[in-house]
Amino acid sequence: MDKRIDRIDRKIDKGRIKRKRSEDLETTQAVIDKRTAMILYDLINRGYLDSMKGVVASGKESNVYWATAEENGVTRNLAVKIYRTSTMDFKRIWVYIQGDPRFTKVKRDTRSIVYAWAEKEFKNLRLADEAGVRVPKPIVWRGNVLVMEFIGENGVSAPRLREAMVEDPEPVFKIVFDYVVKLYEKAELVHADLSEYNILYWDEPVIIDVSQGVLLSHHLALDFLARDLRNILRYFSSLGVEVPSLEEAYKKVTGEELVWRQESL
Ligand SMILES: Nc1ncnc2c1ncn2[C@@H]1O[C@H](COP(=O)(O)OP(=O)(O)OP(=O)(O)O)[C@@H](O)[C@H]1O
Ligand SMILES: [Mg+2]
């Protein structure tokens, strides 16, 4: 068994060597602990993954890898997001898990919380996808590992909206606003970290990074919604798009007047 894990490690290593930035090397090493390697091995064994190719992004709390899977002779590109159990800010993420009816039984040790966090992203992606919001298609979740559709090509991920140099931002604003409405109305979900950093642009805007997304029943859902809208309005207005006021936008989404409960957000 250990030999097989070694093999996955080597595959991951190979991808890693391609990267030049040394900070990536360090974070990659930190994220693939033995338990994570076992999960990857299991996913490979079950045919969800074929080969881990390399890191596409490494953040504070997760790394995203490019991976491939073979399906009837066709190679499919995948993104594998691996949450790091060692650096997760427990207090920060607990706010978004607490009170979520889907996660009432989560134990309060770090690993359980991180697993719940990955599960939450998986479930939120599925809800968003079903509501007609363009997100990476979720494929499988196991432990701290989430496998989803790769947005981009040949292992190069699509640019974030912030870097995408969209020629005509107005229709993009309309689409993103429509996504917020669909999330609210159909998925009963608020993204809660929506900004030009968590939207990729690949012919169309694609919403990513939904782990902190909360159901409307969360006690701060409407504050998070207002914050998301504020970010989006600010960004598109900086591109010269004529955007509604925050109050108008909030009313369009919810049908209610905006009342901040926690304006410090
Ligand atoms: N499905 C995907 N396809 C292609 N690239 C992706 C995908 N998901 C994430 N990425 C890449 O990984 C980066 C980080 O992903 P994400 O925002 O989900 O993670 P994060 O933990 O919030 O990281 P950060 O703290 O940097 O925001 C994205 O900006 C994007 O470049
Ligand atoms: Mg992000």
GROMACS .gro file of N, CA and C in nm, residues 14 56 86 91 109 111 113 174 228-229:
model
   30
   14LYS      N    1   0.616   1.518  -0.959
   14LYS     CA    2   0.650   1.551  -1.097
   14LYS      C    3   0.585   1.682  -1.138
   56VAL      N    4  -0.215   2.451  -0.977
   56VAL     CA    5  -0.254   2.571  -1.051
   56VAL      C    6  -0.262   2.692  -0.960
   86SER      N    7  -0.373   2.173   0.818
   86SER     CA    8  -0.279   2.234   0.913
   86SER      C    9  -0.292   2.385   0.925
   91LYS      N   10  -1.160   2.938   1.351
   91LYS     CA   11  -1.258   3.038   1.398
   91LYS      C   12  -1.328   3.106   1.283
  109ASP      N   13  -1.342   1.902   1.610
  109ASP     CA   14  -1.196   1.891   1.591
  109ASP      C   15  -1.161   1.943   1.452
  111ARG      N   16  -0.993   1.840   1.192
  111ARG     CA   17  -1.012   1.762   1.070
  111ARG      C   18  -1.158   1.753   1.030
  113ILE      N   19  -1.389   1.963   1.086
  113ILE     CA   20  -1.434   2.093   1.035
  113ILE      C   21  -1.384   2.113   0.891
  174LYS      N   22  -2.454   4.206  -1.592
  174LYS     CA   23  -2.593   4.156  -1.590
  174LYS      C   24  -2.595   4.007  -1.557
  228ASP      N   25  -2.175   4.092  -0.068
  228ASP     CA   26  -2.147   4.042  -0.204
  228ASP      C   27  -2.189   4.147  -0.308
  229LEU      N   28  -2.309   4.201  -0.289
  229LEU     CA   29  -2.359   4.300  -0.385
  229LEU      C   30  -2.270   4.423  -0.386
   0.00000   0.00000   0.00000
